[in-house]
mmCIF file of N, CA and C in Angstrom:
data_model
loop_
_atom_site.group_PDB
_atom_site.id
_atom_site.type_symbol
_atom_site.label_atom_id
_atom_site.label_comp_id
_atom_site.label_asym_id
_atom_site.label_seq_id
_atom_site.Cartn_x
_atom_site.Cartn_y
_atom_site.Cartn_z
ATOM 1 N N MET A 251 2.061 9.031 4.885
ATOM 2 C CA MET A 251 0.762 8.894 5.870
ATOM 3 C C MET A 251 0.771 7.557 6.140
ATOM 4 N N THR A 252 0.705 6.565 5.131
ATOM 5 C CA THR A 252 0.985 5.195 5.800
ATOM 6 C C THR A 252 1.618 4.734 6.915
ATOM 7 N N ALA A 253 3.049 5.131 6.758
ATOM 8 C CA ALA A 253 3.982 5.087 7.986
ATOM 9 C C ALA A 253 3.721 5.788 9.350
ATOM 10 N N LEU A 254 3.204 7.025 9.231
ATOM 11 C CA LEU A 254 2.654 7.746 10.244
ATOM 12 C C LEU A 254 1.458 6.646 10.978
ATOM 13 N N LEU A 255 0.307 6.785 10.219
ATOM 14 C CA LEU A 255 -0.579 5.323 10.943
ATOM 15 C C LEU A 255 -0.214 4.524 11.522
ATOM 16 N N ALA A 256 0.778 3.721 10.578
ATOM 17 C CA ALA A 256 1.097 2.285 11.440
ATOM 18 C C ALA A 256 1.979 2.246 12.532
ATOM 19 N N GLU A 257 2.911 3.861 12.636
ATOM 20 C CA GLU A 257 3.309 4.125 14.007
ATOM 21 C C GLU A 257 2.638 4.207 15.088
ATOM 22 N N LYS A 258 1.612 5.252 14.725
ATOM 23 C CA LYS A 258 0.481 5.677 15.767
ATOM 24 C C LYS A 258 -0.349 4.502 16.088
ATOM 25 N N GLY A 259 -0.782 3.376 15.338
ATOM 26 C CA GLY A 259 -1.289 2.217 15.748
ATOM 27 C C GLY A 259 -0.542 1.169 16.137
ATOM 28 N N GLU A 260 0.752 1.503 16.180
ATOM 29 C CA GLU A 260 1.656 0.387 16.910
ATOM 30 C C GLU A 260 1.514 -1.071 15.886
ATOM 31 N N ILE A 261 1.411 -1.143 14.735
ATOM 32 C CA ILE A 261 1.601 -2.181 13.885
ATOM 33 C C ILE A 261 3.053 -2.848 14.129
ATOM 34 N N LYS A 262 2.909 -3.934 14.342
ATOM 35 C CA LYS A 262 4.220 -4.598 14.489
ATOM 36 C C LYS A 262 4.715 -5.604 13.333
ATOM 37 N N PRO A 263 6.049 -5.636 13.097
ATOM 38 C CA PRO A 263 6.456 -6.334 11.852
ATOM 39 C C PRO A 263 5.874 -7.455 11.932
ATOM 40 N N GLY A 264 5.478 -8.177 10.907
ATOM 41 C CA GLY A 264 4.764 -9.590 10.818
ATOM 42 C C GLY A 264 3.328 -9.614 11.141
ATOM 43 N N ALA A 265 2.751 -8.387 11.470
ATOM 44 C CA ALA A 265 1.285 -8.214 11.694
ATOM 45 C C ALA A 265 0.448 -8.845 10.600
ATOM 46 N N ARG A 266 -0.846 -9.242 10.887
ATOM 47 C CA ARG A 266 -1.748 -9.453 9.917
ATOM 48 C C ARG A 266 -2.729 -8.484 9.841
ATOM 49 N N ILE A 267 -2.942 -7.969 8.872
ATOM 50 C CA ILE A 267 -3.939 -6.697 8.588
ATOM 51 C C ILE A 267 -5.022 -6.699 7.655
ATOM 52 N N LEU A 268 -6.020 -6.369 8.063
ATOM 53 C CA LEU A 268 -7.487 -6.385 7.132
ATOM 54 C C LEU A 268 -7.437 -4.990 6.479
ATOM 55 N N ASP A 269 -7.256 -4.641 5.310
ATOM 56 C CA ASP A 269 -7.391 -3.195 4.607
ATOM 57 C C ASP A 269 -8.795 -2.989 4.021
ATOM 58 N N VAL A 270 -9.915 -2.213 4.948
ATOM 59 C CA VAL A 270 -11.358 -2.166 4.294
ATOM 60 C C VAL A 270 -11.122 -1.126 3.655
ATOM 61 N N GLY A 271 -11.669 -1.184 2.058
ATOM 62 C CA GLY A 271 -11.573 -0.069 1.417
ATOM 63 C C GLY A 271 -10.115 -0.042 0.702
ATOM 64 N N CYS A 272 -9.666 -1.078 0.367
ATOM 65 C CA CYS A 272 -8.052 -0.683 0.000
ATOM 66 C C CYS A 272 -7.626 -0.216 -1.121
ATOM 67 N N GLY A 273 -8.879 0.379 -1.974
ATOM 68 C CA GLY A 273 -8.434 0.856 -3.215
ATOM 69 C C GLY A 273 -7.529 0.224 -4.161
ATOM 70 N N ILE A 274 -6.518 0.708 -4.535
ATOM 71 C CA ILE A 274 -5.627 -0.041 -5.467
ATOM 72 C C ILE A 274 -4.387 -0.879 -4.669
ATOM 73 N N GLY A 275 -4.336 -0.683 -3.494
ATOM 74 C CA GLY A 275 -3.463 -1.631 -2.641
ATOM 75 C C GLY A 275 -2.201 -0.725 -2.026
ATOM 76 N N GLY A 276 -2.085 0.229 -2.167
ATOM 77 C CA GLY A 276 -1.198 1.289 -1.750
ATOM 78 C C GLY A 276 -0.678 0.929 -0.497
ATOM 79 N N SER A 277 -1.448 1.074 0.703
ATOM 80 C CA SER A 277 -1.299 0.879 2.013
ATOM 81 C C SER A 277 -1.206 -0.483 2.116
ATOM 82 N N SER A 278 -1.990 -1.540 1.735
ATOM 83 C CA SER A 278 -1.550 -3.009 2.000
ATOM 84 C C SER A 278 -0.237 -3.144 1.670
ATOM 85 N N ILE A 279 0.187 -2.571 0.523
ATOM 86 C CA ILE A 279 1.349 -3.326 -0.003
ATOM 87 C C ILE A 279 2.527 -2.399 0.507
ATOM 88 N N TRP A 280 2.398 -1.224 0.985
ATOM 89 C CA TRP A 280 3.475 -0.467 1.892
ATOM 90 C C TRP A 280 3.777 -1.643 3.004
ATOM 91 N N LEU A 281 2.588 -1.794 3.826
ATOM 92 C CA LEU A 281 2.908 -2.555 4.894
ATOM 93 C C LEU A 281 3.380 -3.580 4.883
ATOM 94 N N ALA A 282 3.111 -4.560 3.694
ATOM 95 C CA ALA A 282 3.702 -5.551 3.479
ATOM 96 C C ALA A 282 5.270 -5.622 3.073
ATOM 97 N N GLU A 283 5.537 -4.615 2.392
ATOM 98 C CA GLU A 283 7.039 -4.317 2.295
ATOM 99 C C GLU A 283 7.780 -3.747 3.132
ATOM 100 N N ASN A 284 7.293 -2.975 3.975
ATOM 101 C CA ASN A 284 8.121 -2.348 4.932
ATOM 102 C C ASN A 284 7.988 -3.145 6.351
ATOM 103 N N LEU A 285 6.838 -3.765 6.621
ATOM 104 C CA LEU A 285 6.857 -4.321 7.977
ATOM 105 C C LEU A 285 6.516 -5.767 8.125
ATOM 106 N N ARG A 286 6.822 -6.300 6.967
ATOM 107 C CA ARG A 286 6.630 -7.608 6.455
ATOM 108 C C ARG A 286 4.928 -8.477 7.065
ATOM 109 N N ALA A 287 4.297 -7.310 6.640
ATOM 110 C CA ALA A 287 3.144 -7.699 7.442
ATOM 111 C C ALA A 287 2.334 -8.545 6.104
ATOM 112 N N ALA A 288 1.365 -9.422 6.657
ATOM 113 C CA ALA A 288 0.462 -10.188 5.652
ATOM 114 C C ALA A 288 -0.910 -9.552 5.638
ATOM 115 N N THR A 289 -1.240 -8.808 4.441
ATOM 116 C CA THR A 289 -2.238 -8.338 4.240
ATOM 117 C C THR A 289 -3.399 -8.673 3.337
ATOM 118 N N LEU A 290 -4.471 -8.260 3.782
ATOM 119 C CA LEU A 290 -5.857 -8.738 2.810
ATOM 120 C C LEU A 290 -6.771 -7.378 2.872
ATOM 121 N N GLY A 291 -6.726 -7.121 1.419
ATOM 122 C CA GLY A 291 -7.324 -5.848 1.259
ATOM 123 C C GLY A 291 -8.771 -6.182 0.358
ATOM 124 N N ILE A 292 -9.953 -5.425 1.041
ATOM 125 C CA ILE A 292 -10.960 -5.753 -0.002
ATOM 126 C C ILE A 292 -11.873 -4.326 -0.377
ATOM 127 N N THR A 293 -12.339 -4.472 -1.459
ATOM 128 C CA THR A 293 -12.812 -3.434 -2.351
ATOM 129 C C THR A 293 -14.035 -3.965 -2.959
ATOM 130 N N ILE A 294 -14.842 -2.781 -3.268
ATOM 131 C CA ILE A 294 -15.904 -3.244 -3.960
ATOM 132 C C ILE A 294 -15.708 -2.825 -5.549
ATOM 133 N N SER A 295 -14.497 -2.271 -5.960
ATOM 134 C CA SER A 295 -14.322 -2.397 -7.154
ATOM 135 C C SER A 295 -13.859 -3.008 -8.098
ATOM 136 N N PRO A 296 -14.201 -3.726 -8.958
ATOM 137 C CA PRO A 296 -13.233 -4.557 -9.786
ATOM 138 C C PRO A 296 -12.243 -4.092 -10.493
ATOM 139 N N VAL A 297 -12.380 -2.991 -10.935
ATOM 140 C CA VAL A 297 -11.169 -2.159 -11.408
ATOM 141 C C VAL A 297 -9.924 -2.001 -10.534
ATOM 142 N N GLN A 298 -10.220 -1.401 -9.324
ATOM 143 C CA GLN A 298 -9.309 -1.553 -8.407
ATOM 144 C C GLN A 298 -8.951 -2.651 -7.811
ATOM 145 N N LEU A 299 -9.454 -3.708 -7.599
ATOM 146 C CA LEU A 299 -9.066 -5.036 -7.220
ATOM 147 C C LEU A 299 -8.181 -5.755 -8.307
ATOM 148 N N GLU A 300 -8.032 -5.735 -9.992
ATOM 149 C CA GLU A 300 -7.159 -6.067 -10.665
ATOM 150 C C GLU A 300 -5.958 -5.245 -10.616
ATOM 151 N N ILE A 301 -5.822 -3.795 -10.436
ATOM 152 C CA ILE A 301 -4.937 -3.281 -10.299
ATOM 153 C C ILE A 301 -4.044 -3.385 -8.855
ATOM 154 N N ALA A 302 -4.388 -3.460 -8.036
ATOM 155 C CA ALA A 302 -4.157 -4.041 -6.595
ATOM 156 C C ALA A 302 -2.838 -5.402 -6.505
ATOM 157 N N ARG A 303 -4.179 -6.358 -7.301
ATOM 158 C CA ARG A 303 -3.368 -7.654 -7.289
ATOM 159 C C ARG A 303 -2.235 -7.425 -8.417
ATOM 160 N N LYS A 304 -2.343 -6.330 -9.435
ATOM 161 C CA LYS A 304 -1.217 -6.671 -10.301
ATOM 162 C C LYS A 304 -0.167 -5.838 -9.600
ATOM 163 N N PHE A 305 -0.339 -4.966 -8.765
ATOM 164 C CA PHE A 305 0.784 -4.017 -8.111
ATOM 165 C C PHE A 305 1.503 -5.023 -7.057
ATOM 166 N N ALA A 306 0.604 -6.052 -6.272
ATOM 167 C CA ALA A 306 1.199 -6.693 -5.187
ATOM 168 C C ALA A 306 1.844 -7.879 -5.932
ATOM 169 N N GLN A 307 1.524 -8.176 -7.156
ATOM 170 C CA GLN A 307 2.664 -9.607 -7.663
ATOM 171 C C GLN A 307 3.567 -8.767 -8.368
ATOM 172 N N GLU A 308 3.738 -7.818 -8.788
ATOM 173 C CA GLU A 308 4.942 -7.026 -9.255
ATOM 174 C C GLU A 308 6.028 -6.708 -8.299
ATOM 175 N N ARG A 309 5.398 -6.558 -7.203
ATOM 176 C CA ARG A 309 6.184 -5.885 -5.790
ATOM 177 C C ARG A 309 6.590 -7.170 -5.225
ATOM 178 N N LYS A 310 5.896 -8.104 -5.302
ATOM 179 C CA LYS A 310 6.391 -9.928 -4.875
ATOM 180 C C LYS A 310 6.053 -9.798 -3.296
ATOM 181 N N VAL A 311 5.214 -9.194 -2.654
ATOM 182 C CA VAL A 311 4.555 -8.859 -1.500
ATOM 183 C C VAL A 311 3.702 -10.139 -0.970
ATOM 184 N N ASP A 312 3.331 -10.082 0.186
ATOM 185 C CA ASP A 312 2.396 -10.982 0.988
ATOM 186 C C ASP A 312 0.833 -10.432 0.863
ATOM 187 N N SER A 313 0.537 -9.766 -0.255
ATOM 188 C CA SER A 313 -0.831 -8.768 0.224
ATOM 189 C C SER A 313 -1.878 -9.332 -0.939
ATOM 190 N N LYS A 314 -3.324 -9.987 -0.268
ATOM 191 C CA LYS A 314 -3.940 -10.376 -0.936
ATOM 192 C C LYS A 314 -5.169 -9.533 -1.133
ATOM 193 N N PHE A 315 -6.129 -9.607 -2.022
ATOM 194 C CA PHE A 315 -6.996 -8.671 -2.227
ATOM 195 C C PHE A 315 -8.489 -9.404 -2.860
ATOM 196 N N LEU A 316 -9.568 -8.855 -2.324
ATOM 197 C CA LEU A 316 -10.542 -9.561 -2.508
ATOM 198 C C LEU A 316 -11.831 -8.441 -3.043
ATOM 199 N N LEU A 317 -12.793 -8.830 -3.982
ATOM 200 C CA LEU A 317 -13.522 -7.949 -4.149
ATOM 201 C C LEU A 317 -15.183 -8.340 -3.104
ATOM 202 N N MET A 318 -15.347 -7.298 -2.550
ATOM 203 C CA MET A 318 -16.246 -7.825 -1.111
ATOM 204 C C MET A 318 -16.709 -6.546 -0.596
ATOM 205 N N ASP A 319 -17.833 -6.369 -0.145
ATOM 206 C CA ASP A 319 -18.394 -5.279 0.623
ATOM 207 C C ASP A 319 -18.347 -5.364 1.821
ATOM 208 N N ALA A 320 -17.984 -4.660 2.543
ATOM 209 C CA ALA A 320 -17.314 -4.288 3.957
ATOM 210 C C ALA A 320 -18.894 -4.547 4.867
ATOM 211 N N GLU A 321 -19.778 -3.651 3.900
ATOM 212 C CA GLU A 321 -21.053 -3.386 4.682
ATOM 213 C C GLU A 321 -21.927 -4.701 5.106
ATOM 214 N N THR A 322 -21.769 -5.804 3.951
ATOM 215 C CA THR A 322 -22.522 -6.952 4.040
ATOM 216 C C THR A 322 -21.607 -7.953 4.668
ATOM 217 N N TRP A 323 -20.805 -7.850 5.350
ATOM 218 C CA TRP A 323 -19.653 -8.532 6.000
ATOM 219 C C TRP A 323 -20.403 -9.906 6.534
ATOM 220 N N ASN A 324 -21.756 -10.203 6.874
ATOM 221 C CA ASN A 324 -22.218 -11.370 7.271
ATOM 222 C C ASN A 324 -22.340 -12.287 6.263
ATOM 223 N N SER A 325 -22.302 -12.084 5.111
ATOM 224 C CA SER A 325 -22.820 -13.011 4.073
ATOM 225 C C SER A 325 -21.359 -13.407 3.985
ATOM 226 N N ARG A 326 -20.351 -13.076 4.141
ATOM 227 C CA ARG A 326 -18.817 -13.752 3.801
ATOM 228 C C ARG A 326 -18.426 -13.900 2.912
ATOM 229 N N LYS A 327 -19.109 -13.798 1.730
ATOM 230 C CA LYS A 327 -18.879 -14.527 0.397
ATOM 231 C C LYS A 327 -18.120 -13.386 -0.570
ATOM 232 N N PRO A 328 -16.844 -13.494 -0.637
ATOM 233 C CA PRO A 328 -16.272 -12.533 -1.610
ATOM 234 C C PRO A 328 -17.177 -12.502 -3.014
ATOM 235 N N LEU A 329 -16.914 -11.625 -3.699
ATOM 236 C CA LEU A 329 -17.455 -11.368 -4.917
ATOM 237 C C LEU A 329 -16.814 -11.975 -5.862
ATOM 238 N N MET A 330 -15.393 -12.058 -5.837
ATOM 239 C CA MET A 330 -14.523 -12.373 -6.569
ATOM 240 C C MET A 330 -13.228 -12.799 -6.428
#
């Protein structure tokens, strides 16, 4: 599904991507691995945040993850 969406969204290699509601980072990590994208994922779940960070570190990809609520974007301060 991520590959199809990347194709339909015309995401180019090396793109910078914000993944809102990234969950455990699957899409962010796939994009980093397959398109050499630099991804930033945000989630409101501390548990998902730690899993995403662990997966990205294991895969050695350019994916960062923050604990942040996208609906309060104006406050701009990550929760963690």
